[in-house]
Amino acid sequence: MIRRARDGSDPPETRIPAHERLVADLGVRVYASLASPKTILRRFRTEAERAIALSERLTPEQGARPVRIRRFPGIESDSRHWSVYMTLDHLVLVNTAITALIHAICSDRHHGIEIRLEDVRPHPDAGPDRIEALAALVERYAHQIERFGSLTSRGHYAHPWFGSLTARQWHALATLHNRMHRVQIEKILRRLD
């Protein structure tokens, strides 16, 4: 489970407005119910590959430069001043965690998995190696999804904003998360120009 603050709330810097969380929650659940895992995986891969392609054209200095962007729907306030490499690092961290969650749900072996918000915060010194790390993660993730097929396990795992999610819903969330941060990279690039 992704750990919340001691009082059960999200830390202020990670909050997005309630109406955005509601729309995102509904979007994840509808997308997971209408699209096949294979279709969702294609979109997961496409969004990650687009983020990689955008990042590859930068110099190391440009990729490492934090840039303040306007907050847009779905992005937390503390994510608005990241570099492209920090954004890629965050995608690697989150998608690695979701890969483990999907495995745990589908194999019914939760073994006390716990993901804390601080576990998915990017490193400020993230560098160009994050491009290759994300590419490798996409392959591991794809292998995992293909291995479990239809993701029909009855198991669930709680997300702090969306509540209990199935493996298929976590898969949909990972894809929508990739898209959101690909958009973030595009916004950073516009500010770099």
JSON list of C-alpha atoms in Angstrom, two decimals:
[
{"chain": "A", "resi": 1, "resn": "MET", "atom": "CA", "xyz": [0.00, 0.00, 0.00]},
{"chain": "A", "resi": 2, "resn": "ILE", "atom": "CA", "xyz": [1.16, 3.54, -0.63]},
{"chain": "A", "resi": 3, "resn": "ARG", "atom": "CA", "xyz": [1.53, 5.10, 2.80]},
{"chain": "A", "resi": 4, "resn": "ARG", "atom": "CA", "xyz": [-0.28, 8.29, 3.74]},
{"chain": "A", "resi": 5, "resn": "ALA", "atom": "CA", "xyz": [0.49, 10.81, 6.44]},
{"chain": "A", "resi": 6, "resn": "ARG", "atom": "CA", "xyz": [-0.05, 9.69, 10.05]},
{"chain": "A", "resi": 7, "resn": "ASP", "atom": "CA", "xyz": [-3.50, 11.26, 10.15]},
{"chain": "A", "resi": 8, "resn": "GLY", "atom": "CA", "xyz": [-4.56, 9.31, 7.05]},
{"chain": "A", "resi": 9, "resn": "SER", "atom": "CA", "xyz": [-4.47, 12.30, 4.71]},
{"chain": "A", "resi": 10, "resn": "ASP", "atom": "CA", "xyz": [-2.18, 12.94, 1.79]},
{"chain": "A", "resi": 11, "resn": "PRO", "atom": "CA", "xyz": [0.70, 15.32, 2.49]},
{"chain": "A", "resi": 12, "resn": "PRO", "atom": "CA", "xyz": [-0.28, 18.80, 1.21]},
{"chain": "A", "resi": 13, "resn": "GLU", "atom": "CA", "xyz": [2.33, 18.80, -1.56]},
{"chain": "A", "resi": 14, "resn": "THR", "atom": "CA", "xyz": [0.88, 15.63, -3.10]},
{"chain": "A", "resi": 15, "resn": "ARG", "atom": "CA", "xyz": [-2.74, 16.64, -3.19]},
{"chain": "A", "resi": 16, "resn": "ILE", "atom": "CA", "xyz": [-4.65, 17.31, -6.33]},
{"chain": "A", "resi": 17, "resn": "PRO", "atom": "CA", "xyz": [-8.16, 18.74, -6.16]},
{"chain": "A", "resi": 18, "resn": "ALA", "atom": "CA", "xyz": [-10.88, 16.27, -5.17]},
{"chain": "A", "resi": 19, "resn": "HIS", "atom": "CA", "xyz": [-12.74, 16.67, -8.46]},
{"chain": "A", "resi": 20, "resn": "GLU", "atom": "CA", "xyz": [-9.57, 15.73, -10.39]},
{"chain": "A", "resi": 21, "resn": "ARG", "atom": "CA", "xyz": [-9.10, 12.65, -8.24]},
{"chain": "A", "resi": 22, "resn": "LEU", "atom": "CA", "xyz": [-12.72, 11.67, -8.83]},
{"chain": "A", "resi": 23, "resn": "VAL", "atom": "CA", "xyz": [-12.38, 12.06, -12.61]},
{"chain": "A", "resi": 24, "resn": "ALA", "atom": "CA", "xyz": [-9.07, 10.16, -12.62]},
{"chain": "A", "resi": 25, "resn": "ASP", "atom": "CA", "xyz": [-10.52, 7.36, -10.48]},
{"chain": "A", "resi": 26, "resn": "LEU", "atom": "CA", "xyz": [-13.49, 7.01, -12.81]},
{"chain": "A", "resi": 27, "resn": "GLY", "atom": "CA", "xyz": [-11.19, 7.16, -15.85]},
{"chain": "A", "resi": 28, "resn": "VAL", "atom": "CA", "xyz": [-8.96, 4.38, -14.52]},
{"chain": "A", "resi": 29, "resn": "ARG", "atom": "CA", "xyz": [-11.90, 2.10, -13.71]},
{"chain": "A", "resi": 30, "resn": "VAL", "atom": "CA", "xyz": [-13.70, 2.69, -17.02]},
{"chain": "A", "resi": 31, "resn": "TYR", "atom": "CA", "xyz": [-10.51, 2.30, -19.08]},
{"chain": "A", "resi": 32, "resn": "ALA", "atom": "CA", "xyz": [-9.65, -0.94, -17.27]},
{"chain": "A", "resi": 33, "resn": "SER", "atom": "CA", "xyz": [-13.15, -2.34, -17.85]},
{"chain": "A", "resi": 34, "resn": "LEU", "atom": "CA", "xyz": [-13.39, -1.42, -21.54]},
{"chain": "A", "resi": 35, "resn": "ALA", "atom": "CA", "xyz": [-9.88, -2.01, -22.89]},
{"chain": "A", "resi": 36, "resn": "SER", "atom": "CA", "xyz": [-8.06, -5.33, -22.96]},
{"chain": "A", "resi": 37, "resn": "PRO", "atom": "CA", "xyz": [-4.75, -5.62, -21.08]},
{"chain": "A", "resi": 38, "resn": "LYS", "atom": "CA", "xyz": [-3.06, -5.99, -24.47]},
{"chain": "A", "resi": 39, "resn": "THR", "atom": "CA", "xyz": [-4.56, -2.71, -25.71]},
{"chain": "A", "resi": 40, "resn": "ILE", "atom": "CA", "xyz": [-3.64, -0.95, -22.46]},
{"chain": "A", "resi": 41, "resn": "LEU", "atom": "CA", "xyz": [-0.09, -2.33, -22.76]},
{"chain": "A", "resi": 42, "resn": "ARG", "atom": "CA", "xyz": [0.26, -0.92, -26.28]},
{"chain": "A", "resi": 43, "resn": "ARG", "atom": "CA", "xyz": [-0.72, 2.50, -24.95]},
{"chain": "A", "resi": 44, "resn": "PHE", "atom": "CA", "xyz": [1.61, 2.11, -21.95]},
{"chain": "A", "resi": 45, "resn": "ARG", "atom": "CA", "xyz": [4.48, 1.39, -24.32]},
{"chain": "A", "resi": 46, "resn": "THR", "atom": "CA", "xyz": [3.55, 4.20, -26.74]},
{"chain": "A", "resi": 47, "resn": "GLU", "atom": "CA", "xyz": [3.42, 6.83, -23.98]},
{"chain": "A", "resi": 48, "resn": "ALA", "atom": "CA", "xyz": [6.74, 5.71, -22.46]},
{"chain": "A", "resi": 49, "resn": "GLU", "atom": "CA", "xyz": [8.42, 5.59, -25.88]},
{"chain": "A", "resi": 50, "resn": "ARG", "atom": "CA", "xyz": [7.18, 9.11, -26.63]},
{"chain": "A", "resi": 51, "resn": "ALA", "atom": "CA", "xyz": [8.64, 10.34, -23.33]},
{"chain": "A", "resi": 52, "resn": "ILE", "atom": "CA", "xyz": [11.93, 8.62, -24.18]},
{"chain": "A", "resi": 53, "resn": "ALA", "atom": "CA", "xyz": [12.03, 10.08, -27.70]},
{"chain": "A", "resi": 54, "resn": "LEU", "atom": "CA", "xyz": [11.39, 13.60, -26.38]},
{"chain": "A", "resi": 55, "resn": "SER", "atom": "CA", "xyz": [14.17, 13.16, -23.81]},
{"chain": "A", "resi": 56, "resn": "GLU", "atom": "CA", "xyz": [16.76, 11.78, -26.20]},
{"chain": "A", "resi": 57, "resn": "ARG", "atom": "CA", "xyz": [17.01, 15.03, -28.14]},
{"chain": "A", "resi": 58, "resn": "LEU", "atom": "CA", "xyz": [18.19, 17.01, -25.11]},
{"chain": "A", "resi": 59, "resn": "THR", "atom": "CA", "xyz": [21.71, 17.77, -24.04]},
{"chain": "A", "resi": 60, "resn": "PRO", "atom": "CA", "xyz": [22.53, 16.43, -20.56]},
{"chain": "A", "resi": 61, "resn": "GLU", "atom": "CA", "xyz": [22.43, 19.99, -19.24]},
{"chain": "A", "resi": 62, "resn": "GLN", "atom": "CA", "xyz": [18.95, 20.62, -20.67]},
{"chain": "A", "resi": 63, "resn": "GLY", "atom": "CA", "xyz": [17.64, 17.28, -19.41]},
{"chain": "A", "resi": 64, "resn": "ALA", "atom": "CA", "xyz": [18.91, 17.94, -15.88]},
{"chain": "A", "resi": 65, "resn": "ARG", "atom": "CA", "xyz": [17.60, 21.52, -15.62]},
{"chain": "A", "resi": 66, "resn": "PRO", "atom": "CA", "xyz": [14.52, 21.81, -13.36]},
{"chain": "A", "resi": 67, "resn": "VAL", "atom": "CA", "xyz": [11.84, 23.92, -14.98]},
{"chain": "A", "resi": 68, "resn": "ARG", "atom": "CA", "xyz": [8.74, 25.33, -13.31]},
{"chain": "A", "resi": 69, "resn": "ILE", "atom": "CA", "xyz": [5.57, 24.63, -15.25]},
{"chain": "A", "resi": 70, "resn": "ARG", "atom": "CA", "xyz": [1.96, 25.50, -14.58]},
{"chain": "A", "resi": 71, "resn": "ARG", "atom": "CA", "xyz": [0.02, 22.86, -12.72]},
{"chain": "A", "resi": 72, "resn": "PHE", "atom": "CA", "xyz": [-2.31, 20.95, -14.99]},
{"chain": "A", "resi": 73, "resn": "PRO", "atom": "CA", "xyz": [-5.02, 18.39, -14.15]},
{"chain": "A", "resi": 74, "resn": "GLY", "atom": "CA", "xyz": [-3.62, 15.33, -12.43]},
{"chain": "A", "resi": 75, "resn": "ILE", "atom": "CA", "xyz": [-0.22, 16.70, -11.49]},
{"chain": "A", "resi": 76, "resn": "GLU", "atom": "CA", "xyz": [0.74, 17.44, -7.91]},
{"chain": "A", "resi": 77, "resn": "SER", "atom": "CA", "xyz": [2.09, 20.85, -6.96]},
{"chain": "A", "resi": 78, "resn": "ASP", "atom": "CA", "xyz": [5.47, 19.48, -5.88]},
{"chain": "A", "resi": 79, "resn": "SER", "atom": "CA", "xyz": [5.94, 17.92, -9.35]},
{"chain": "A", "resi": 80, "resn": "ARG", "atom": "CA", "xyz": [5.83, 21.30, -11.11]},
{"chain": "A", "resi": 81, "resn": "HIS", "atom": "CA", "xyz": [9.54, 22.07, -10.74]},
{"chain": "A", "resi": 82, "resn": "TRP", "atom": "CA", "xyz": [11.18, 18.93, -12.09]},
{"chain": "A", "resi": 83, "resn": "SER", "atom": "CA", "xyz": [13.70, 18.35, -14.83]},
{"chain": "A", "resi": 84, "resn": "VAL", "atom": "CA", "xyz": [13.01, 15.97, -17.71]},
{"chain": "A", "resi": 85, "resn": "TYR", "atom": "CA", "xyz": [15.36, 13.44, -16.11]},
{"chain": "A", "resi": 86, "resn": "MET", "atom": "CA", "xyz": [13.57, 13.75, -12.77]},
{"chain": "A", "resi": 87, "resn": "THR", "atom": "CA", "xyz": [10.29, 13.05, -14.57]},
{"chain": "A", "resi": 88, "resn": "LEU", "atom": "CA", "xyz": [11.78, 9.95, -16.20]},
{"chain": "A", "resi": 89, "resn": "ASP", "atom": "CA", "xyz": [13.17, 8.84, -12.83]},
{"chain": "A", "resi": 90, "resn": "HIS", "atom": "CA", "xyz": [9.69, 9.17, -11.32]},
{"chain": "A", "resi": 91, "resn": "LEU", "atom": "CA", "xyz": [8.24, 7.04, -14.14]},
{"chain": "A", "resi": 92, "resn": "VAL", "atom": "CA", "xyz": [10.88, 4.37, -13.52]},
{"chain": "A", "resi": 93, "resn": "LEU", "atom": "CA", "xyz": [10.17, 4.35, -9.78]},
{"chain": "A", "resi": 94, "resn": "VAL", "atom": "CA", "xyz": [6.37, 4.29, -10.11]},
{"chain": "A", "resi": 95, "resn": "ASN", "atom": "CA", "xyz": [6.27, 1.73, -12.90]},
{"chain": "A", "resi": 96, "resn": "THR", "atom": "CA", "xyz": [8.72, -0.54, -11.06]},
{"chain": "A", "resi": 97, "resn": "ALA", "atom": "CA", "xyz": [6.41, -0.42, -8.04]},
{"chain": "A", "resi": 98, "resn": "ILE", "atom": "CA", "xyz": [3.32, -1.11, -10.16]},
{"chain": "A", "resi": 99, "resn": "THR", "atom": "CA", "xyz": [5.10, -4.04, -11.80]},
{"chain": "A", "resi": 100, "resn": "ALA", "atom": "CA", "xyz": [5.68, -5.52, -8.33]},
{"chain": "A", "resi": 101, "resn": "LEU", "atom": "CA", "xyz": [2.07, -4.81, -7.29]},
{"chain": "A", "resi": 102, "resn": "ILE", "atom": "CA", "xyz": [0.63, -6.51, -10.37]},
{"chain": "A", "resi": 103, "resn": "HIS", "atom": "CA", "xyz": [2.83, -9.53, -9.74]},
{"chain": "A", "resi": 104, "resn": "ALA", "atom": "CA", "xyz": [1.76, -9.64, -6.09]},
{"chain": "A", "resi": 105, "resn": "ILE", "atom": "CA", "xyz": [-1.93, -9.35, -6.93]},
{"chain": "A", "resi": 106, "resn": "CYS", "atom": "CA", "xyz": [-1.86, -11.93, -9.72]},
{"chain": "A", "resi": 107, "resn": "SER", "atom": "CA", "xyz": [0.22, -14.42, -7.79]},
{"chain": "A", "resi": 108, "resn": "ASP", "atom": "CA", "xyz": [-1.70, -13.86, -4.53]},
{"chain": "A", "resi": 109, "resn": "ARG", "atom": "CA", "xyz": [1.57, -13.19, -2.71]},
{"chain": "A", "resi": 110, "resn": "HIS", "atom": "CA", "xyz": [1.37, -9.73, -1.23]},
{"chain": "A", "resi": 111, "resn": "HIS", "atom": "CA", "xyz": [4.18, -10.41, 1.27]},
{"chain": "A", "resi": 112, "resn": "GLY", "atom": "CA", "xyz": [3.71, -7.06, 2.96]},
{"chain": "A", "resi": 113, "resn": "ILE", "atom": "CA", "xyz": [4.47, -4.92, -0.07]},
{"chain": "A", "resi": 114, "resn": "GLU", "atom": "CA", "xyz": [4.39, -1.29, 0.90]},
{"chain": "A", "resi": 115, "resn": "ILE", "atom": "CA", "xyz": [5.18, 1.70, -1.28]},
{"chain": "A", "resi": 116, "resn": "ARG", "atom": "CA", "xyz": [5.62, 5.05, 0.38]},
{"chain": "A", "resi": 117, "resn": "LEU", "atom": "CA", "xyz": [5.23, 8.38, -1.38]},
{"chain": "A", "resi": 118, "resn": "GLU", "atom": "CA", "xyz": [8.88, 9.13, -0.67]},
{"chain": "A", "resi": 119, "resn": "ASP", "atom": "CA", "xyz": [9.77, 5.90, -2.51]},
{"chain": "A", "resi": 120, "resn": "VAL", "atom": "CA", "xyz": [8.53, 7.34, -5.80]},
{"chain": "A", "resi": 121, "resn": "ARG", "atom": "CA", "xyz": [9.92, 10.86, -5.53]},
{"chain": "A", "resi": 122, "resn": "PRO", "atom": "CA", "xyz": [12.57, 11.44, -8.18]},
{"chain": "A", "resi": 123, "resn": "HIS", "atom": "CA", "xyz": [16.19, 12.10, -7.34]},
{"chain": "A", "resi": 124, "resn": "PRO", "atom": "CA", "xyz": [17.15, 15.74, -8.01]},
{"chain": "A", "resi": 125, "resn": "ASP", "atom": "CA", "xyz": [20.42, 14.59, -9.58]},
{"chain": "A", "resi": 126, "resn": "ALA", "atom": "CA", "xyz": [18.75, 12.19, -12.05]},
{"chain": "A", "resi": 127, "resn": "GLY", "atom": "CA", "xyz": [20.71, 12.04, -15.28]},
{"chain": "A", "resi": 128, "resn": "PRO", "atom": "CA", "xyz": [20.53, 10.80, -18.86]},
{"chain": "A", "resi": 129, "resn": "ASP", "atom": "CA", "xyz": [20.82, 7.18, -17.68]},
{"chain": "A", "resi": 130, "resn": "ARG", "atom": "CA", "xyz": [17.10, 7.47, -16.81]},
{"chain": "A", "resi": 131, "resn": "ILE", "atom": "CA", "xyz": [16.32, 7.25, -20.53]},
{"chain": "A", "resi": 132, "resn": "GLU", "atom": "CA", "xyz": [17.82, 3.76, -20.76]},
{"chain": "A", "resi": 133, "resn": "ALA", "atom": "CA", "xyz": [16.37, 2.82, -17.36]},
{"chain": "A", "resi": 134, "resn": "LEU", "atom": "CA", "xyz": [12.84, 3.67, -18.56]},
{"chain": "A", "resi": 135, "resn": "ALA", "atom": "CA", "xyz": [13.35, 1.74, -21.81]},
{"chain": "A", "resi": 136, "resn": "ALA", "atom": "CA", "xyz": [14.49, -1.34, -19.85]},
{"chain": "A", "resi": 137, "resn": "LEU", "atom": "CA", "xyz": [11.60, -0.97, -17.39]},
{"chain": "A", "resi": 138, "resn": "VAL", "atom": "CA", "xyz": [9.07, -0.88, -20.24]},
{"chain": "A", "resi": 139, "resn": "GLU", "atom": "CA", "xyz": [10.37, -4.25, -21.45]},
{"chain": "A", "resi": 140, "resn": "ARG", "atom": "CA", "xyz": [10.20, -5.78, -17.94]},
{"chain": "A", "resi": 141, "resn": "TYR", "atom": "CA", "xyz": [6.72, -4.39, -17.44]},
{"chain": "A", "resi": 142, "resn": "ALA", "atom": "CA", "xyz": [5.53, -5.70, -20.82]},
{"chain": "A", "resi": 143, "resn": "HIS", "atom": "CA", "xyz": [6.93, -9.14, -20.05]},
{"chain": "A", "resi": 144, "resn": "GLN", "atom": "CA", "xyz": [5.07, -9.15, -16.72]},
{"chain": "A", "resi": 145, "resn": "ILE", "atom": "CA", "xyz": [1.75, -8.13, -18.28]},
{"chain": "A", "resi": 146, "resn": "GLU", "atom": "CA", "xyz": [2.07, -10.67, -21.08]},
{"chain": "A", "resi": 147, "resn": "ARG", "atom": "CA", "xyz": [2.91, -13.36, -18.52]},
{"chain": "A", "resi": 148, "resn": "PHE", "atom": "CA", "xyz": [-0.29, -12.75, -16.54]},
{"chain": "A", "resi": 149, "resn": "GLY", "atom": "CA", "xyz": [-2.52, -12.42, -19.62]},
{"chain": "A", "resi": 150, "resn": "SER", "atom": "CA", "xyz": [-6.02, -11.19, -18.89]},
{"chain": "A", "resi": 151, "resn": "LEU", "atom": "CA", "xyz": [-5.21, -9.86, -15.38]},
{"chain": "A", "resi": 152, "resn": "THR", "atom": "CA", "xyz": [-8.40, -11.37, -13.98]},
{"chain": "A", "resi": 153, "resn": "SER", "atom": "CA", "xyz": [-7.14, -11.99, -10.46]},
{"chain": "A", "resi": 154, "resn": "ARG", "atom": "CA", "xyz": [-9.69, -11.23, -7.76]},
{"chain": "A", "resi": 155, "resn": "GLY", "atom": "CA", "xyz": [-7.01, -9.64, -5.59]},
{"chain": "A", "resi": 156, "resn": "HIS", "atom": "CA", "xyz": [-6.91, -5.92, -4.91]},
{"chain": "A", "resi": 157, "resn": "TYR", "atom": "CA", "xyz": [-4.38, -3.44, -3.62]},
{"chain": "A", "resi": 158, "resn": "ALA", "atom": "CA", "xyz": [-5.17, 0.01, -2.21]},
{"chain": "A", "resi": 159, "resn": "HIS", "atom": "CA", "xyz": [-4.11, 3.25, -3.84]},
{"chain": "A", "resi": 160, "resn": "PRO", "atom": "CA", "xyz": [-4.24, 6.28, -1.50]},
{"chain": "A", "resi": 161, "resn": "TRP", "atom": "CA", "xyz": [-6.44, 8.34, -3.82]},
{"chain": "A", "resi": 162, "resn": "PHE", "atom": "CA", "xyz": [-8.49, 5.71, -5.65]},
{"chain": "A", "resi": 163, "resn": "GLY", "atom": "CA", "xyz": [-8.95, 3.01, -3.03]},
{"chain": "A", "resi": 164, "resn": "SER", "atom": "CA", "xyz": [-8.79, -0.67, -3.80]},
{"chain": "A", "resi": 165, "resn": "LEU", "atom": "CA", "xyz": [-7.66, -1.49, -7.36]},
{"chain": "A", "resi": 166, "resn": "THR", "atom": "CA", "xyz": [-7.38, -4.77, -9.22]},
{"chain": "A", "resi": 167, "resn": "ALA", "atom": "CA", "xyz": [-4.29, -5.73, -11.22]},
{"chain": "A", "resi": 168, "resn": "ARG", "atom": "CA", "xyz": [-6.05, -4.63, -14.39]},
{"chain": "A", "resi": 169, "resn": "GLN", "atom": "CA", "xyz": [-6.93, -1.25, -12.84]},
{"chain": "A", "resi": 170, "resn": "TRP", "atom": "CA", "xyz": [-3.32, -0.77, -11.69]},
{"chain": "A", "resi": 171, "resn": "HIS", "atom": "CA", "xyz": [-2.27, -1.54, -15.29]},
{"chain": "A", "resi": 172, "resn": "ALA", "atom": "CA", "xyz": [-4.66, 1.13, -16.59]},
{"chain": "A", "resi": 173, "resn": "LEU", "atom": "CA", "xyz": [-3.41, 3.58, -13.96]},
{"chain": "A", "resi": 174, "resn": "ALA", "atom": "CA", "xyz": [0.22, 2.99, -15.01]},
{"chain": "A", "resi": 175, "resn": "THR", "atom": "CA", "xyz": [-0.70, 3.81, -18.60]},
{"chain": "A", "resi": 176, "resn": "LEU", "atom": "CA", "xyz": [-2.59, 6.99, -17.73]},
{"chain": "A", "resi": 177, "resn": "HIS", "atom": "CA", "xyz": [0.27, 7.97, -15.40]},
{"chain": "A", "resi": 178, "resn": "ASN", "atom": "CA", "xyz": [2.76, 7.56, -18.27]},
{"chain": "A", "resi": 179, "resn": "ARG", "atom": "CA", "xyz": [0.58, 9.82, -20.40]},
{"chain": "A", "resi": 180, "resn": "MET", "atom": "CA", "xyz": [0.34, 12.53, -17.77]},
{"chain": "A", "resi": 181, "resn": "HIS", "atom": "CA", "xyz": [4.11, 12.67, -17.28]},
{"chain": "A", "resi": 182, "resn": "ARG", "atom": "CA", "xyz": [4.74, 12.56, -21.04]},
{"chain": "A", "resi": 183, "resn": "VAL", "atom": "CA", "xyz": [2.58, 15.71, -21.20]},
{"chain": "A", "resi": 184, "resn": "GLN", "atom": "CA", "xyz": [4.67, 17.14, -18.35]},
{"chain": "A", "resi": 185, "resn": "ILE", "atom": "CA", "xyz": [7.86, 16.51, -20.36]},
{"chain": "A", "resi": 186, "resn": "GLU", "atom": "CA", "xyz": [6.34, 18.33, -23.34]},
{"chain": "A", "resi": 187, "resn": "LYS", "atom": "CA", "xyz": [5.52, 21.30, -21.09]},
{"chain": "A", "resi": 188, "resn": "ILE", "atom": "CA", "xyz": [9.07, 21.31, -19.68]},
{"chain": "A", "resi": 189, "resn": "LEU", "atom": "CA", "xyz": [10.50, 21.26, -23.21]},
{"chain": "A", "resi": 190, "resn": "ARG", "atom": "CA", "xyz": [8.41, 24.26, -24.21]},
{"chain": "A", "resi": 191, "resn": "ARG", "atom": "CA", "xyz": [9.81, 26.18, -21.24]},
{"chain": "A", "resi": 192, "resn": "LEU", "atom": "CA", "xyz": [13.38, 25.13, -22.13]},
{"chain": "A", "resi": 193, "resn": "ASP", "atom": "CA", "xyz": [13.08, 26.63, -25.63]}
]
